[in-house]
Amino acid sequence: LAYVDDDYFTDTTFHRVIPNFMIQGGGITADMSDKPSKHAPIQNEANNGLKNDRGTLAMARTNDPHSATSQFFINHKNNDFLNFKSESMQGWGYAVFGKVTEGMDIVDDMAAVKTGNKGGHQDVPLETITITGVKKQ
């Protein structure tokens, strides 16, 4: 949550939308540039007992299970295959750290946008979805 404290997410975008799967954001700007990470990657905490259920927020990462920095995704449906299974390269899963508590209708609207290719990325919303701010509760 250090990124929230740093106001890092302001003016980043939800840059990847796959309906009935997830909506990803938190590290790409509107011109599809990577926003440099401010902190070292975190240890994967997917073994915390939380599941990748509809409306939960989880850390995005590379194939390295301990590579998450600023990017996250909202699960648009229950994604059991992303859950922790074991402390192995294939078993770590994706760490859930939050949940949408109101506004799932907005998440559903985001999941319904038209997407295409842009800046070397796939599944990019044709109309930019900008993050204007993030706060802890």
PDB file of C-alpha atoms in Angstrom:
ATOM      1  CA  LEU A   1       0.000   0.000   0.000  1.00  0.00           C
ATOM      2  CA  ALA A   2       3.060   2.242  -0.150  1.00  0.00           C
ATOM      3  CA  TYR A   3       2.023   3.125  -3.710  1.00  0.00           C
ATOM      4  CA  VAL A   4      -1.283   4.478  -2.364  1.00  0.00           C
ATOM      5  CA  ASP A   5       0.575   6.559   0.231  1.00  0.00           C
ATOM      6  CA  ASP A   6       2.818   7.923  -2.574  1.00  0.00           C
ATOM      7  CA  ASP A   7      -0.203   8.885  -4.764  1.00  0.00           C
ATOM      8  CA  TYR A   8       1.444   6.753  -7.458  1.00  0.00           C
ATOM      9  CA  PHE A   9      -1.757   5.603  -9.177  1.00  0.00           C
ATOM     10  CA  THR A  10      -3.109   9.030 -10.130  1.00  0.00           C
ATOM     11  CA  ASP A  11      -3.183   9.341 -13.940  1.00  0.00           C
ATOM     12  CA  THR A  12      -2.366   5.692 -14.552  1.00  0.00           C
ATOM     13  CA  THR A  13      -4.927   3.659 -16.481  1.00  0.00           C
ATOM     14  CA  PHE A  14      -6.806   0.417 -16.577  1.00  0.00           C
ATOM     15  CA  HIS A  15      -4.874  -0.749 -19.626  1.00  0.00           C
ATOM     16  CA  ARG A  16      -6.046  -4.354 -19.995  1.00  0.00           C
ATOM     17  CA  VAL A  17      -9.672  -5.484 -19.996  1.00  0.00           C
ATOM     18  CA  ILE A  18     -10.773  -9.064 -20.596  1.00  0.00           C
ATOM     19  CA  PRO A  19     -14.512  -9.580 -19.948  1.00  0.00           C
ATOM     20  CA  ASN A  20     -15.399 -12.490 -17.676  1.00  0.00           C
ATOM     21  CA  PHE A  21     -11.797 -12.569 -16.465  1.00  0.00           C
ATOM     22  CA  MET A  22     -10.196  -9.372 -15.146  1.00  0.00           C
ATOM     23  CA  ILE A  23      -9.466  -5.642 -15.485  1.00  0.00           C
ATOM     24  CA  GLN A  24      -5.808  -4.663 -14.980  1.00  0.00           C
ATOM     25  CA  GLY A  25      -4.267  -1.312 -14.126  1.00  0.00           C
ATOM     26  CA  GLY A  26      -1.803   0.542 -11.991  1.00  0.00           C
ATOM     27  CA  GLY A  27       1.395   0.989 -13.958  1.00  0.00           C
ATOM     28  CA  ILE A  28       0.687   2.235 -17.479  1.00  0.00           C
ATOM     29  CA  THR A  29      -0.122   5.811 -18.503  1.00  0.00           C
ATOM     30  CA  ALA A  30      -2.625   6.934 -21.160  1.00  0.00           C
ATOM     31  CA  ASP A  31       0.100   6.966 -23.837  1.00  0.00           C
ATOM     32  CA  MET A  32       0.866   3.313 -22.939  1.00  0.00           C
ATOM     33  CA  SER A  33       4.175   4.178 -21.278  1.00  0.00           C
ATOM     34  CA  ASP A  34       5.291   2.190 -18.255  1.00  0.00           C
ATOM     35  CA  LYS A  35       5.274   4.310 -15.114  1.00  0.00           C
ATOM     36  CA  PRO A  36       8.485   3.416 -13.259  1.00  0.00           C
ATOM     37  CA  SER A  37       7.965   1.381 -10.103  1.00  0.00           C
ATOM     38  CA  LYS A  38       8.946   3.222  -6.943  1.00  0.00           C
ATOM     39  CA  HIS A  39       9.447   0.182  -4.732  1.00  0.00           C
ATOM     40  CA  ALA A  40      11.108  -3.217  -4.939  1.00  0.00           C
ATOM     41  CA  PRO A  41       8.961  -6.217  -5.916  1.00  0.00           C
ATOM     42  CA  ILE A  42       7.081  -7.789  -3.037  1.00  0.00           C
ATOM     43  CA  GLN A  43       7.068 -11.344  -1.749  1.00  0.00           C
ATOM     44  CA  ASN A  44       4.003 -13.183  -3.054  1.00  0.00           C
ATOM     45  CA  GLU A  45       1.407 -13.427  -0.278  1.00  0.00           C
ATOM     46  CA  ALA A  46      -1.158 -15.517  -2.172  1.00  0.00           C
ATOM     47  CA  ASN A  47      -0.945 -18.089   0.631  1.00  0.00           C
ATOM     48  CA  ASN A  48      -2.974 -15.659   2.804  1.00  0.00           C
ATOM     49  CA  GLY A  49      -6.190 -17.682   2.409  1.00  0.00           C
ATOM     50  CA  LEU A  50      -7.956 -15.080   0.247  1.00  0.00           C
ATOM     51  CA  LYS A  51      -9.423 -16.284  -3.049  1.00  0.00           C
ATOM     52  CA  ASN A  52      -9.545 -14.655  -6.496  1.00  0.00           C
ATOM     53  CA  ASP A  53     -13.318 -14.275  -6.396  1.00  0.00           C
ATOM     54  CA  ARG A  54     -15.460 -11.801  -8.330  1.00  0.00           C
ATOM     55  CA  GLY A  55     -14.777  -8.258  -7.158  1.00  0.00           C
ATOM     56  CA  THR A  56     -11.490  -8.962  -5.406  1.00  0.00           C
ATOM     57  CA  LEU A  57      -8.287  -7.050  -6.154  1.00  0.00           C
ATOM     58  CA  ALA A  58      -5.079  -8.993  -6.675  1.00  0.00           C
ATOM     59  CA  MET A  59      -1.487  -8.184  -7.505  1.00  0.00           C
ATOM     60  CA  ALA A  60      -0.454  -8.563 -11.148  1.00  0.00           C
ATOM     61  CA  ARG A  61       3.003 -10.001 -11.754  1.00  0.00           C
ATOM     62  CA  THR A  62       5.276 -11.610 -14.330  1.00  0.00           C
ATOM     63  CA  ASN A  63       5.982 -15.356 -14.471  1.00  0.00           C
ATOM     64  CA  ASP A  64       8.180 -14.839 -11.404  1.00  0.00           C
ATOM     65  CA  PRO A  65       5.770 -15.336  -8.479  1.00  0.00           C
ATOM     66  CA  HIS A  66       7.606 -12.700  -6.407  1.00  0.00           C
ATOM     67  CA  SER A  67       7.697  -9.914  -9.036  1.00  0.00           C
ATOM     68  CA  ALA A  68       4.590  -7.835  -8.190  1.00  0.00           C
ATOM     69  CA  THR A  69       5.127  -4.085  -7.926  1.00  0.00           C
ATOM     70  CA  SER A  70       2.369  -1.569  -8.713  1.00  0.00           C
ATOM     71  CA  GLN A  71       0.032  -3.313 -11.141  1.00  0.00           C
ATOM     72  CA  PHE A  72      -3.127  -4.970  -9.886  1.00  0.00           C
ATOM     73  CA  PHE A  73      -6.320  -6.404 -11.318  1.00  0.00           C
ATOM     74  CA  ILE A  74      -9.979  -6.664 -10.409  1.00  0.00           C
ATOM     75  CA  ASN A  75     -11.371 -10.168 -10.818  1.00  0.00           C
ATOM     76  CA  HIS A  76     -14.456  -9.873 -13.007  1.00  0.00           C
ATOM     77  CA  LYS A  77     -15.512 -13.422 -12.110  1.00  0.00           C
ATOM     78  CA  ASN A  78     -14.373 -16.159  -9.754  1.00  0.00           C
ATOM     79  CA  ASN A  79     -10.926 -17.147 -11.051  1.00  0.00           C
ATOM     80  CA  ASP A  80     -10.111 -20.229  -9.000  1.00  0.00           C
ATOM     81  CA  PHE A  81      -7.193 -21.115 -11.275  1.00  0.00           C
ATOM     82  CA  LEU A  82      -5.388 -17.987  -9.974  1.00  0.00           C
ATOM     83  CA  ASN A  83      -5.569 -19.142  -6.341  1.00  0.00           C
ATOM     84  CA  PHE A  84      -2.589 -20.345  -4.297  1.00  0.00           C
ATOM     85  CA  LYS A  85      -1.962 -24.086  -4.518  1.00  0.00           C
ATOM     86  CA  SER A  86       1.646 -24.560  -3.383  1.00  0.00           C
ATOM     87  CA  GLU A  87       4.917 -22.690  -2.923  1.00  0.00           C
ATOM     88  CA  SER A  88       6.164 -23.612  -6.400  1.00  0.00           C
ATOM     89  CA  MET A  89       6.569 -21.618  -9.623  1.00  0.00           C
ATOM     90  CA  GLN A  90       3.245 -22.934 -10.951  1.00  0.00           C
ATOM     91  CA  GLY A  91       1.439 -23.050  -7.612  1.00  0.00           C
ATOM     92  CA  TRP A  92       1.900 -19.621  -6.062  1.00  0.00           C
ATOM     93  CA  GLY A  93      -1.100 -17.977  -7.696  1.00  0.00           C
ATOM     94  CA  TYR A  94      -1.944 -14.274  -7.423  1.00  0.00           C
ATOM     95  CA  ALA A  95      -2.196 -12.473  -4.072  1.00  0.00           C
ATOM     96  CA  VAL A  96      -5.582 -10.969  -3.233  1.00  0.00           C
ATOM     97  CA  PHE A  97      -5.339  -7.834  -1.101  1.00  0.00           C
ATOM     98  CA  GLY A  98      -8.697  -6.074  -1.380  1.00  0.00           C
ATOM     99  CA  LYS A  99     -12.290  -6.155  -2.562  1.00  0.00           C
ATOM    100  CA  VAL A 100     -14.711  -3.863  -4.360  1.00  0.00           C
ATOM    101  CA  THR A 101     -17.269  -3.071  -1.652  1.00  0.00           C
ATOM    102  CA  GLU A 102     -19.523  -0.871  -3.760  1.00  0.00           C
ATOM    103  CA  GLY A 103     -19.649  -0.040  -7.441  1.00  0.00           C
ATOM    104  CA  MET A 104     -19.477  -3.489  -9.046  1.00  0.00           C
ATOM    105  CA  ASP A 105     -21.854  -2.090 -11.668  1.00  0.00           C
ATOM    106  CA  ILE A 106     -19.027   0.259 -12.683  1.00  0.00           C
ATOM    107  CA  VAL A 107     -16.613  -2.683 -12.837  1.00  0.00           C
ATOM    108  CA  ASP A 108     -19.119  -4.475 -15.080  1.00  0.00           C
ATOM    109  CA  ASP A 109     -19.331  -1.370 -17.292  1.00  0.00           C
ATOM    110  CA  MET A 110     -15.528  -1.280 -17.515  1.00  0.00           C
ATOM    111  CA  ALA A 111     -15.470  -4.958 -18.496  1.00  0.00           C
ATOM    112  CA  ALA A 112     -17.899  -4.229 -21.341  1.00  0.00           C
ATOM    113  CA  VAL A 113     -15.772  -1.618 -23.139  1.00  0.00           C
ATOM    114  CA  LYS A 114     -14.445  -2.259 -26.630  1.00  0.00           C
ATOM    115  CA  THR A 115     -10.760  -3.154 -26.711  1.00  0.00           C
ATOM    116  CA  GLY A 116      -7.981  -3.453 -29.255  1.00  0.00           C
ATOM    117  CA  ASN A 117      -4.213  -3.332 -29.630  1.00  0.00           C
ATOM    118  CA  LYS A 118      -2.235  -0.238 -28.676  1.00  0.00           C
ATOM    119  CA  GLY A 119       1.403   0.446 -27.888  1.00  0.00           C
ATOM    120  CA  GLY A 120       2.379  -3.204 -28.125  1.00  0.00           C
ATOM    121  CA  HIS A 121      -0.365  -4.263 -25.698  1.00  0.00           C
ATOM    122  CA  GLN A 122      -3.490  -6.329 -26.324  1.00  0.00           C
ATOM    123  CA  ASP A 123      -6.962  -5.947 -24.795  1.00  0.00           C
ATOM    124  CA  VAL A 124      -6.498  -2.180 -24.341  1.00  0.00           C
ATOM    125  CA  PRO A 125      -9.710  -0.153 -23.925  1.00  0.00           C
ATOM    126  CA  LEU A 126     -10.317   1.960 -27.042  1.00  0.00           C
ATOM    127  CA  GLU A 127     -11.377   4.791 -24.719  1.00  0.00           C
ATOM    128  CA  THR A 128      -8.885   5.439 -21.932  1.00  0.00           C
ATOM    129  CA  ILE A 129     -10.018   4.523 -18.411  1.00  0.00           C
ATOM    130  CA  THR A 130      -7.948   6.775 -16.140  1.00  0.00           C
ATOM    131  CA  ILE A 131      -7.379   6.235 -12.431  1.00  0.00           C
ATOM    132  CA  THR A 132      -7.908   9.651 -10.842  1.00  0.00           C
ATOM    133  CA  GLY A 133      -6.957   8.606  -7.328  1.00  0.00           C
ATOM    134  CA  VAL A 134      -6.819   5.752  -4.836  1.00  0.00           C
ATOM    135  CA  LYS A 135      -7.408   5.828  -1.098  1.00  0.00           C
ATOM    136  CA  LYS A 136      -7.218   3.403   1.803  1.00  0.00           C
ATOM    137  CA  GLN A 137     -10.185   2.767   4.067  1.00  0.00           C
TER     138      GLN A 137
END
